Short mmCIF file of N, CA and C and ligand atoms in Angstrom, two decimals:
data_model
loop_
_atom_site.label_atom_id
_atom_site.label_comp_id
_atom_site.label_asym_id
_atom_site.label_seq_id
_atom_site.Cartn_x
_atom_site.Cartn_y
_atom_site.Cartn_z
N UNK L 726 75.06 -14.31 -191.81
CA UNK L 726 75.31 -12.95 -191.21
C UNK L 726 76.21 -13.19 -189.94
N UNK L 727 77.41 -12.91 -189.99
CA UNK L 727 78.28 -13.05 -188.82
C UNK L 727 77.89 -12.04 -187.73
N UNK L 728 78.35 -12.29 -186.53
CA UNK L 728 78.01 -11.45 -185.37
C UNK L 728 79.10 -10.45 -185.11
N UNK L 729 78.68 -9.39 -184.36
CA UNK L 729 79.68 -8.47 -183.79
C UNK L 729 79.12 -8.04 -182.41
N UNK L 730 79.99 -7.46 -181.63
CA UNK L 730 79.62 -7.09 -180.25
C UNK L 730 79.63 -5.60 -180.08
N UNK L 731 78.60 -5.03 -179.47
CA UNK L 731 78.65 -3.63 -179.05
C UNK L 731 79.41 -3.63 -177.71
N UNK L 732 80.66 -3.16 -177.79
CA UNK L 732 81.49 -3.19 -176.57
C UNK L 732 80.93 -2.37 -175.43
N UNK L 733 80.13 -1.32 -175.82
CA UNK L 733 79.63 -0.46 -174.78
C UNK L 733 78.49 -1.17 -173.99
N UNK L 734 77.86 -2.19 -174.57
CA UNK L 734 76.83 -2.93 -173.87
C UNK L 734 77.35 -4.17 -173.16
N UNK L 735 78.39 -4.74 -173.61
CA UNK L 735 79.01 -5.97 -173.14
C UNK L 735 79.55 -5.71 -171.71
N UNK L 736 79.33 -6.73 -170.82
CA UNK L 736 79.93 -6.58 -169.53
C UNK L 736 81.00 -7.65 -169.27
N UNK L 737 81.34 -8.40 -170.33
CA UNK L 737 82.45 -9.31 -170.22
C UNK L 737 82.12 -10.63 -169.51
N UNK L 738 80.78 -10.98 -169.43
CA UNK L 738 80.39 -12.15 -168.64
C UNK L 738 80.96 -13.44 -169.19
N UNK L 739 81.18 -13.48 -170.50
CA UNK L 739 81.79 -14.64 -171.13
C UNK L 739 80.84 -15.73 -171.57
N UNK L 740 79.49 -15.55 -171.42
CA UNK L 740 78.51 -16.60 -171.91
C UNK L 740 78.73 -16.89 -173.40
N UNK L 741 78.98 -15.87 -174.18
CA UNK L 741 79.14 -16.05 -175.60
C UNK L 741 80.39 -16.89 -175.88
N UNK L 742 81.43 -16.64 -175.08
CA UNK L 742 82.64 -17.40 -175.26
C UNK L 742 82.43 -18.84 -174.97
N UNK L 743 81.69 -19.14 -173.90
CA UNK L 743 81.46 -20.52 -173.48
C UNK L 743 80.60 -21.26 -174.55
N UNK L 744 79.66 -20.58 -175.19
CA UNK L 744 78.67 -21.29 -175.98
C UNK L 744 79.10 -21.37 -177.47
N UNK L 745 80.02 -20.54 -177.91
CA UNK L 745 80.30 -20.52 -179.39
C UNK L 745 80.95 -21.76 -179.85
N UNK L 746 80.31 -22.51 -180.81
CA UNK L 746 80.89 -23.78 -181.23
C UNK L 746 82.07 -23.62 -182.16
N UNK L 747 82.26 -22.38 -182.67
CA UNK L 747 83.43 -22.15 -183.54
C UNK L 747 84.59 -21.51 -182.76
N UNK L 748 84.38 -21.28 -181.47
CA UNK L 748 85.41 -20.75 -180.59
C UNK L 748 86.01 -19.39 -181.09
N UNK L 749 85.12 -18.57 -181.59
CA UNK L 749 85.65 -17.32 -182.15
C UNK L 749 85.17 -16.15 -181.35
N UNK L 750 84.35 -16.36 -180.29
CA UNK L 750 84.03 -15.26 -179.39
C UNK L 750 85.12 -15.23 -178.28
N UNK L 751 85.83 -14.17 -178.19
CA UNK L 751 86.91 -14.09 -177.24
C UNK L 751 86.76 -12.80 -176.41
N UNK L 752 87.32 -12.79 -175.21
CA UNK L 752 87.35 -11.57 -174.40
C UNK L 752 88.63 -10.80 -174.70
N UNK L 753 88.50 -9.55 -175.05
CA UNK L 753 89.69 -8.75 -175.23
C UNK L 753 90.35 -8.53 -173.93
N UNK L 754 91.66 -8.83 -173.87
CA UNK L 754 92.37 -8.84 -172.57
C UNK L 754 92.58 -7.41 -172.03
N UNK L 755 92.55 -6.43 -172.92
CA UNK L 755 92.75 -5.04 -172.42
C UNK L 755 91.47 -4.43 -171.97
N UNK L 756 90.38 -4.59 -172.82
CA UNK L 756 89.10 -3.92 -172.53
C UNK L 756 88.14 -4.83 -171.71
N UNK L 757 88.45 -6.12 -171.61
CA UNK L 757 87.58 -7.03 -170.87
C UNK L 757 86.17 -7.09 -171.47
N UNK L 758 86.10 -7.02 -172.77
CA UNK L 758 84.82 -7.11 -173.45
C UNK L 758 85.00 -8.12 -174.56
N UNK L 759 83.84 -8.77 -174.96
CA UNK L 759 83.89 -9.83 -175.95
C UNK L 759 84.00 -9.21 -177.37
N UNK L 760 84.55 -9.98 -178.28
CA UNK L 760 84.52 -9.64 -179.70
C UNK L 760 84.66 -10.92 -180.53
N UNK L 761 84.20 -10.76 -181.75
CA UNK L 761 84.28 -11.91 -182.66
C UNK L 761 85.60 -11.83 -183.39
N UNK L 762 86.49 -12.82 -183.07
CA UNK L 762 87.89 -12.68 -183.62
C UNK L 762 87.97 -12.99 -185.11
N UNK L 763 87.01 -13.75 -185.68
CA UNK L 763 87.09 -14.22 -187.04
C UNK L 763 85.69 -14.37 -187.67
N UNK L 764 85.04 -13.26 -188.06
CA UNK L 764 83.70 -13.38 -188.58
C UNK L 764 83.57 -14.35 -189.71
N UNK L 765 84.67 -14.54 -190.49
CA UNK L 765 84.57 -15.49 -191.65
C UNK L 765 84.28 -16.92 -191.19
N UNK L 766 84.66 -17.19 -189.94
CA UNK L 766 84.53 -18.55 -189.43
C UNK L 766 83.21 -18.76 -188.62
N UNK L 767 82.34 -17.72 -188.66
CA UNK L 767 81.13 -17.78 -187.88
C UNK L 767 80.13 -18.71 -188.49
N UNK L 768 79.60 -19.61 -187.68
CA UNK L 768 78.63 -20.61 -188.20
C UNK L 768 77.27 -19.98 -188.41
N UNK L 769 77.09 -18.79 -187.83
CA UNK L 769 75.81 -18.10 -187.93
C UNK L 769 74.72 -18.88 -187.19
N UNK L 770 75.13 -19.57 -186.10
CA UNK L 770 74.21 -20.31 -185.35
C UNK L 770 73.41 -19.46 -184.41
N UNK L 771 73.98 -18.29 -184.03
CA UNK L 771 73.33 -17.30 -183.16
C UNK L 771 73.11 -17.78 -181.71
N UNK L 772 73.87 -18.83 -181.39
CA UNK L 772 73.83 -19.24 -179.98
C UNK L 772 74.32 -18.14 -179.05
N UNK L 773 75.35 -17.39 -179.48
CA UNK L 773 75.83 -16.29 -178.68
C UNK L 773 74.79 -15.18 -178.55
N UNK L 774 74.11 -14.91 -179.68
CA UNK L 774 73.03 -13.86 -179.62
C UNK L 774 71.99 -14.26 -178.55
N UNK L 775 71.59 -15.51 -178.63
CA UNK L 775 70.51 -15.94 -177.72
C UNK L 775 71.02 -16.02 -176.27
N UNK L 776 72.36 -16.28 -176.11
CA UNK L 776 72.89 -16.42 -174.75
C UNK L 776 73.27 -15.07 -174.05
N UNK L 777 73.46 -14.03 -174.82
CA UNK L 777 73.94 -12.77 -174.29
C UNK L 777 72.90 -12.10 -173.41
N UNK L 778 73.12 -11.93 -172.11
CA UNK L 778 72.15 -11.31 -171.19
C UNK L 778 72.01 -9.84 -171.45
N UNK L 779 73.03 -9.23 -172.09
CA UNK L 779 73.05 -7.75 -172.31
C UNK L 779 72.55 -7.36 -173.67
N UNK L 780 72.08 -8.23 -174.46
CA UNK L 780 71.70 -7.85 -175.83
C UNK L 780 72.81 -7.10 -176.54
N UNK L 781 74.04 -7.56 -176.26
CA UNK L 781 75.22 -6.80 -176.82
C UNK L 781 75.63 -7.35 -178.14
N UNK L 782 75.09 -8.41 -178.64
CA UNK L 782 75.54 -8.99 -179.87
C UNK L 782 74.54 -8.80 -181.00
N UNK L 783 74.99 -8.27 -182.08
CA UNK L 783 74.06 -8.14 -183.27
C UNK L 783 74.77 -8.77 -184.45
N UNK L 784 74.07 -8.82 -185.57
CA UNK L 784 74.62 -9.47 -186.78
C UNK L 784 74.73 -8.47 -187.88
N UNK L 785 75.65 -8.71 -188.79
CA UNK L 785 75.82 -7.90 -189.95
C UNK L 785 75.00 -8.54 -191.10
N UNK L 786 74.09 -7.84 -191.63
CA UNK L 786 73.31 -8.34 -192.78
C UNK L 786 74.19 -8.43 -193.99
N UNK L 787 73.92 -9.44 -194.84
CA UNK L 787 74.66 -9.50 -196.09
C UNK L 787 74.17 -8.44 -197.08
N UNK L 788 75.07 -7.95 -197.86
CA UNK L 788 74.75 -6.82 -198.75
C UNK L 788 73.68 -7.15 -199.75
N UNK L 789 73.44 -8.43 -200.08
CA UNK L 789 72.45 -8.71 -201.10
C UNK L 789 71.02 -8.51 -200.60
N UNK L 790 70.77 -8.66 -199.28
CA UNK L 790 69.44 -8.39 -198.79
C UNK L 790 69.29 -7.12 -198.00
N UNK L 791 70.37 -6.67 -197.45
CA UNK L 791 70.29 -5.46 -196.64
C UNK L 791 71.48 -4.55 -196.91
N UNK L 792 71.50 -3.97 -198.12
CA UNK L 792 72.67 -3.14 -198.51
C UNK L 792 72.69 -1.85 -197.69
N UNK L 793 73.75 -1.08 -197.94
CA UNK L 793 74.05 0.20 -197.23
C UNK L 793 72.78 0.79 -196.54
N UNK L 794 72.93 1.15 -195.33
CA UNK L 794 71.87 1.80 -194.62
C UNK L 794 70.90 0.85 -193.88
N UNK L 795 71.20 -0.46 -194.00
CA UNK L 795 70.36 -1.43 -193.35
C UNK L 795 70.69 -1.54 -191.87
N UNK L 796 69.82 -2.26 -191.15
CA UNK L 796 70.30 -2.67 -189.84
C UNK L 796 69.58 -3.95 -189.45
N UNK L 797 70.22 -4.79 -188.65
CA UNK L 797 69.63 -6.01 -188.16
C UNK L 797 69.79 -5.93 -186.65
N UNK L 798 68.75 -5.79 -185.94
CA UNK L 798 68.80 -5.70 -184.48
C UNK L 798 68.16 -6.90 -183.85
N UNK L 799 68.74 -7.38 -182.78
CA UNK L 799 68.27 -8.53 -182.10
C UNK L 799 67.92 -8.17 -180.71
N UNK L 800 66.77 -8.65 -180.21
CA UNK L 800 66.40 -8.36 -178.83
C UNK L 800 66.08 -9.66 -178.14
N UNK L 801 66.81 -9.91 -177.07
CA UNK L 801 66.59 -11.19 -176.30
C UNK L 801 65.79 -10.83 -175.05
N UNK L 802 64.63 -11.44 -174.89
CA UNK L 802 63.83 -11.15 -173.68
C UNK L 802 63.61 -12.47 -172.93
N UNK L 803 64.48 -12.67 -171.97
CA UNK L 803 64.48 -13.95 -171.32
C UNK L 803 63.21 -14.24 -170.55
N UNK L 804 62.61 -13.21 -169.93
CA UNK L 804 61.35 -13.42 -169.20
C UNK L 804 60.29 -13.94 -170.02
N UNK L 805 60.22 -13.35 -171.26
CA UNK L 805 59.15 -13.82 -172.25
C UNK L 805 59.58 -15.11 -172.95
N UNK L 806 60.89 -15.41 -172.92
CA UNK L 806 61.37 -16.57 -173.58
C UNK L 806 61.41 -16.36 -175.08
N UNK L 807 61.54 -15.07 -175.50
CA UNK L 807 61.55 -14.80 -176.97
C UNK L 807 62.82 -14.12 -177.40
N UNK L 808 62.99 -14.27 -178.66
CA UNK L 808 64.12 -13.51 -179.35
C UNK L 808 63.47 -12.82 -180.58
N UNK L 809 63.67 -11.54 -180.67
CA UNK L 809 63.06 -10.81 -181.80
C UNK L 809 64.13 -10.29 -182.70
N UNK L 810 63.86 -10.32 -184.03
CA UNK L 810 64.75 -9.76 -184.99
C UNK L 810 64.00 -8.69 -185.77
N UNK L 811 64.68 -7.52 -185.75
CA UNK L 811 64.12 -6.40 -186.49
C UNK L 811 65.08 -6.12 -187.68
N UNK L 812 64.54 -6.35 -188.88
CA UNK L 812 65.33 -6.11 -190.08
C UNK L 812 64.85 -4.79 -190.66
N UNK L 813 65.72 -3.86 -190.92
CA UNK L 813 65.40 -2.58 -191.52
C UNK L 813 66.15 -2.46 -192.84
N UNK L 814 65.37 -2.32 -193.87
CA UNK L 814 65.95 -2.23 -195.18
C UNK L 814 66.30 -0.78 -195.52
N UNK L 815 67.11 -0.59 -196.55
CA UNK L 815 67.58 0.75 -196.92
C UNK L 815 66.42 1.70 -197.26
N UNK L 816 65.33 1.10 -197.82
CA UNK L 816 64.21 1.93 -198.21
C UNK L 816 63.26 2.22 -197.05
N UNK L 817 63.69 1.79 -195.84
CA UNK L 817 62.91 2.05 -194.64
C UNK L 817 61.94 0.93 -194.27
N UNK L 818 61.75 0.00 -195.21
CA UNK L 818 60.88 -1.12 -194.87
C UNK L 818 61.45 -1.91 -193.70
N UNK L 819 60.49 -2.36 -192.87
CA UNK L 819 60.94 -3.13 -191.69
C UNK L 819 60.28 -4.52 -191.73
N UNK L 820 60.99 -5.53 -191.28
CA UNK L 820 60.40 -6.79 -191.03
C UNK L 820 60.76 -7.25 -189.62
N UNK L 821 59.76 -7.78 -188.95
CA UNK L 821 60.01 -8.20 -187.53
C UNK L 821 59.66 -9.64 -187.35
N UNK L 822 60.55 -10.37 -186.75
CA UNK L 822 60.30 -11.77 -186.50
C UNK L 822 60.50 -12.01 -185.00
N UNK L 823 59.57 -12.83 -184.42
CA UNK L 823 59.67 -13.24 -183.04
C UNK L 823 59.70 -14.77 -182.95
N UNK L 824 60.71 -15.26 -182.22
CA UNK L 824 60.75 -16.69 -182.11
C UNK L 824 61.05 -17.05 -180.64
N UNK L 825 60.77 -18.24 -180.25
CA UNK L 825 61.12 -18.70 -178.89
C UNK L 825 62.66 -18.84 -178.83
N UNK L 826 63.23 -18.44 -177.68
CA UNK L 826 64.73 -18.65 -177.54
C UNK L 826 65.01 -20.14 -177.69
N UNK L 827 64.16 -20.96 -177.12
CA UNK L 827 64.41 -22.39 -177.29
C UNK L 827 62.98 -23.04 -177.28
N UNK L 828 62.94 -24.30 -177.78
CA UNK L 828 61.66 -24.95 -177.90
C UNK L 828 61.46 -26.05 -176.85
N UNK L 829 62.45 -26.20 -176.00
CA UNK L 829 62.35 -27.20 -174.92
C UNK L 829 62.61 -26.48 -173.64
N UNK L 830 62.06 -26.91 -172.49
CA UNK L 830 62.27 -26.17 -171.26
C UNK L 830 63.79 -26.01 -170.88
N UNK L 831 64.07 -24.85 -170.24
CA UNK L 831 65.42 -24.63 -169.80
C UNK L 831 65.88 -25.75 -168.90
N UNK L 832 67.09 -26.20 -169.11
CA UNK L 832 67.65 -27.21 -168.20
C UNK L 832 67.20 -28.62 -168.56
N UNK L 833 66.41 -28.78 -169.63
CA UNK L 833 65.86 -30.11 -169.97
C UNK L 833 66.76 -30.96 -170.84
N UNK L 834 67.82 -30.35 -171.36
CA UNK L 834 68.72 -31.17 -172.15
C UNK L 834 69.75 -31.84 -171.31
N UNK L 835 69.86 -33.13 -171.47
CA UNK L 835 70.73 -33.96 -170.64
C UNK L 835 72.18 -33.78 -171.11
N UNK L 836 73.06 -33.74 -170.19
CA UNK L 836 74.52 -33.61 -170.54
C UNK L 836 75.05 -34.99 -170.71
N UNK L 837 76.14 -35.17 -171.45
CA UNK L 837 76.69 -36.50 -171.67
C UNK L 837 76.85 -37.26 -170.34
N UNK L 838 77.15 -36.61 -169.27
CA UNK L 838 77.45 -37.24 -167.98
C UNK L 838 76.12 -37.90 -167.41
N UNK L 839 74.99 -37.47 -167.90
CA UNK L 839 73.77 -38.01 -167.43
C UNK L 839 73.37 -39.35 -168.08
N UNK L 840 74.07 -39.70 -169.13
CA UNK L 840 73.76 -40.98 -169.83
C UNK L 840 74.64 -42.12 -169.25
N UNK L 841 74.19 -43.31 -169.46
CA UNK L 841 75.06 -44.47 -169.08
C UNK L 841 76.32 -44.45 -169.88
N UNK L 842 77.40 -45.01 -169.33
CA UNK L 842 78.65 -45.04 -170.00
C UNK L 842 78.49 -46.01 -171.24
N UNK L 843 79.08 -45.63 -172.40
CA UNK L 843 78.95 -46.48 -173.55
C UNK L 843 79.70 -47.82 -173.33
N UNK L 844 79.19 -48.83 -173.99
CA UNK L 844 79.82 -50.09 -173.88
C UNK L 844 81.10 -50.08 -174.76
N UNK L 845 82.24 -50.66 -174.30
CA UNK L 845 83.47 -50.56 -175.07
C UNK L 845 83.31 -51.08 -176.50
N UNK L 846 82.43 -52.03 -176.71
CA UNK L 846 82.22 -52.56 -178.05
C UNK L 846 81.52 -51.61 -178.94
N UNK L 847 80.95 -50.51 -178.39
CA UNK L 847 80.28 -49.50 -179.21
C UNK L 847 81.21 -48.74 -180.12
N UNK L 848 82.51 -48.80 -179.81
CA UNK L 848 83.44 -48.05 -180.59
C UNK L 848 83.41 -48.51 -182.05
N UNK L 849 82.94 -49.80 -182.28
CA UNK L 849 82.92 -50.32 -183.68
C UNK L 849 81.60 -49.95 -184.36
N UNK L 850 80.70 -49.35 -183.66
CA UNK L 850 79.38 -49.04 -184.25
C UNK L 850 79.45 -47.82 -185.08
N UNK L 851 78.63 -47.71 -186.13
CA UNK L 851 78.58 -46.51 -186.93
C UNK L 851 77.79 -45.42 -186.24
N UNK L 852 77.07 -45.79 -185.18
CA UNK L 852 76.22 -44.77 -184.45
C UNK L 852 77.12 -43.92 -183.60
N UNK L 853 76.74 -42.65 -183.45
CA UNK L 853 77.33 -41.81 -182.43
C UNK L 853 76.80 -42.17 -181.08
N UNK L 854 77.45 -41.81 -179.99
CA UNK L 854 77.00 -42.14 -178.70
C UNK L 854 75.62 -41.57 -178.44
N UNK L 855 74.76 -42.41 -177.94
CA UNK L 855 73.38 -42.01 -177.58
C UNK L 855 72.59 -41.47 -178.78
N UNK L 856 72.99 -41.80 -179.96
CA UNK L 856 72.31 -41.26 -181.15
C UNK L 856 70.86 -41.57 -181.19
N UNK L 857 70.45 -42.86 -180.96
CA UNK L 857 68.98 -43.13 -181.05
C UNK L 857 68.20 -42.31 -180.04
N UNK L 858 68.78 -42.09 -178.85
CA UNK L 858 68.06 -41.21 -177.85
C UNK L 858 67.92 -39.84 -178.41
N UNK L 859 69.03 -39.31 -178.93
CA UNK L 859 69.03 -37.90 -179.34
C UNK L 859 68.07 -37.73 -180.52
N UNK L 860 67.99 -38.71 -181.37
CA UNK L 860 67.10 -38.66 -182.56
C UNK L 860 65.68 -39.14 -182.24
N UNK L 861 65.47 -39.59 -181.02
CA UNK L 861 64.18 -40.05 -180.58
C UNK L 861 63.67 -41.18 -181.47
N UNK L 862 64.57 -42.11 -181.74
CA UNK L 862 64.16 -43.29 -182.52
C UNK L 862 64.45 -44.54 -181.73
N UNK L 863 63.79 -45.58 -182.07
CA UNK L 863 63.91 -46.90 -181.36
C UNK L 863 64.67 -47.76 -182.30
N UNK L 864 65.95 -48.11 -181.89
CA UNK L 864 66.64 -49.07 -182.70
C UNK L 864 67.56 -48.44 -183.72
N UNK L 865 67.50 -49.04 -184.95
CA UNK L 865 68.51 -48.63 -185.97
C UNK L 865 68.16 -47.26 -186.54
N UNK L 866 69.24 -46.66 -187.11
CA UNK L 866 69.08 -45.32 -187.72
C UNK L 866 68.21 -45.49 -188.97
N UNK L 867 67.46 -44.49 -189.34
CA UNK L 867 66.66 -44.53 -190.54
C UNK L 867 67.56 -44.70 -191.78
N UNK L 868 67.10 -45.46 -192.76
CA UNK L 868 67.91 -45.60 -194.00
C UNK L 868 67.05 -45.06 -195.14
N UNK L 869 67.78 -44.62 -196.19
CA UNK L 869 67.06 -44.16 -197.37
C UNK L 869 66.97 -45.29 -198.40
N UNK L 870 65.85 -45.80 -198.61
CA UNK L 870 65.60 -46.93 -199.51
C UNK L 870 65.59 -46.37 -200.96
N UNK L 871 66.14 -47.19 -201.87
CA UNK L 871 66.20 -46.73 -203.30
C UNK L 871 64.83 -46.37 -203.80
N UNK L 872 63.76 -47.02 -203.36
CA UNK L 872 62.38 -46.68 -203.85
C UNK L 872 61.93 -45.30 -203.46
N UNK L 873 62.69 -44.60 -202.50
CA UNK L 873 62.33 -43.25 -202.19
C UNK L 873 63.18 -42.22 -202.96
N UNK L 874 64.11 -42.74 -203.76
CA UNK L 874 64.91 -41.85 -204.57
C UNK L 874 64.22 -41.44 -205.85
N UNK L 875 64.72 -40.38 -206.52
CA UNK L 875 64.12 -40.00 -207.79
C UNK L 875 64.34 -41.12 -208.79
N UNK L 876 63.45 -41.17 -209.77
CA UNK L 876 63.51 -42.21 -210.77
C UNK L 876 64.89 -42.14 -211.43
N UNK L 877 65.51 -43.27 -211.67
CA UNK L 877 66.79 -43.27 -212.33
C UNK L 877 68.00 -43.27 -211.44
N UNK L 878 67.76 -42.93 -210.15
CA UNK L 878 68.91 -42.91 -209.24
C UNK L 878 68.88 -44.19 -208.46
N UNK L 879 70.00 -44.84 -208.31
CA UNK L 879 70.04 -46.09 -207.58
C UNK L 879 71.26 -46.08 -206.67
FE1 SF4 M 1097 79.90 -18.37 -182.51
FE2 SF4 M 1097 77.50 -19.03 -183.46
FE3 SF4 M 1097 77.91 -16.61 -182.42
FE4 SF4 M 1097 78.98 -17.19 -184.78
S1 SF4 M 1097 76.77 -17.09 -184.28
S2 SF4 M 1097 79.99 -16.19 -183.07
S3 SF4 M 1097 79.44 -19.37 -184.47
S4 SF4 M 1097 78.04 -18.65 -181.34
FE1 SF4 M 1098 79.53 -9.55 -173.57
FE2 SF4 M 1098 77.12 -10.63 -174.14
FE3 SF4 M 1098 79.36 -12.05 -174.51
FE4 SF4 M 1098 78.57 -11.56 -172.04
S1 SF4 M 1098 77.49 -12.79 -173.58
S2 SF4 M 1098 80.66 -11.35 -172.80
S3 SF4 M 1098 77.67 -9.47 -172.23
S4 SF4 M 1098 78.76 -10.11 -175.59
#
């Protein structure tokens, strides 16, 4: 479900622009409000929805689960640390979901600059930088042994 912006709620702060991994949230240069320039390229990660302080970003439900007359509303409540989704179906049925905005404390994620510089020899490694730390593993990456595969697959 790609996102769209209610321009009347947006104040142009740009948080969605900064956080969008697909770089598709832009500020309209005339109206100074954000908009999704290419919904087809939306990852549907909803980082922008979670980041928007004005609750100005909503999502368009796919026609297969929420056809004509549906709505998908998102409410971000930073003080409670929750994000709520209200799905309204065409027949009036509603489903409500509440989730934490994030599962780790604010500010607890280390930036790349907080880690030691990689060793030049690491460029030959298959691992990404700091991958064991990020995956919370000690040593080598987990491997999938053939005995864990379905019978007949090797
Ligand atoms: Fe960008 Fe993710 Fe928002 Fe889509 S849902 S516009 S990819 S931040
Ligand atoms: Fe507008 Fe929300 Fe994006 Fe800020 S984060 S520019 S208020 S849509």
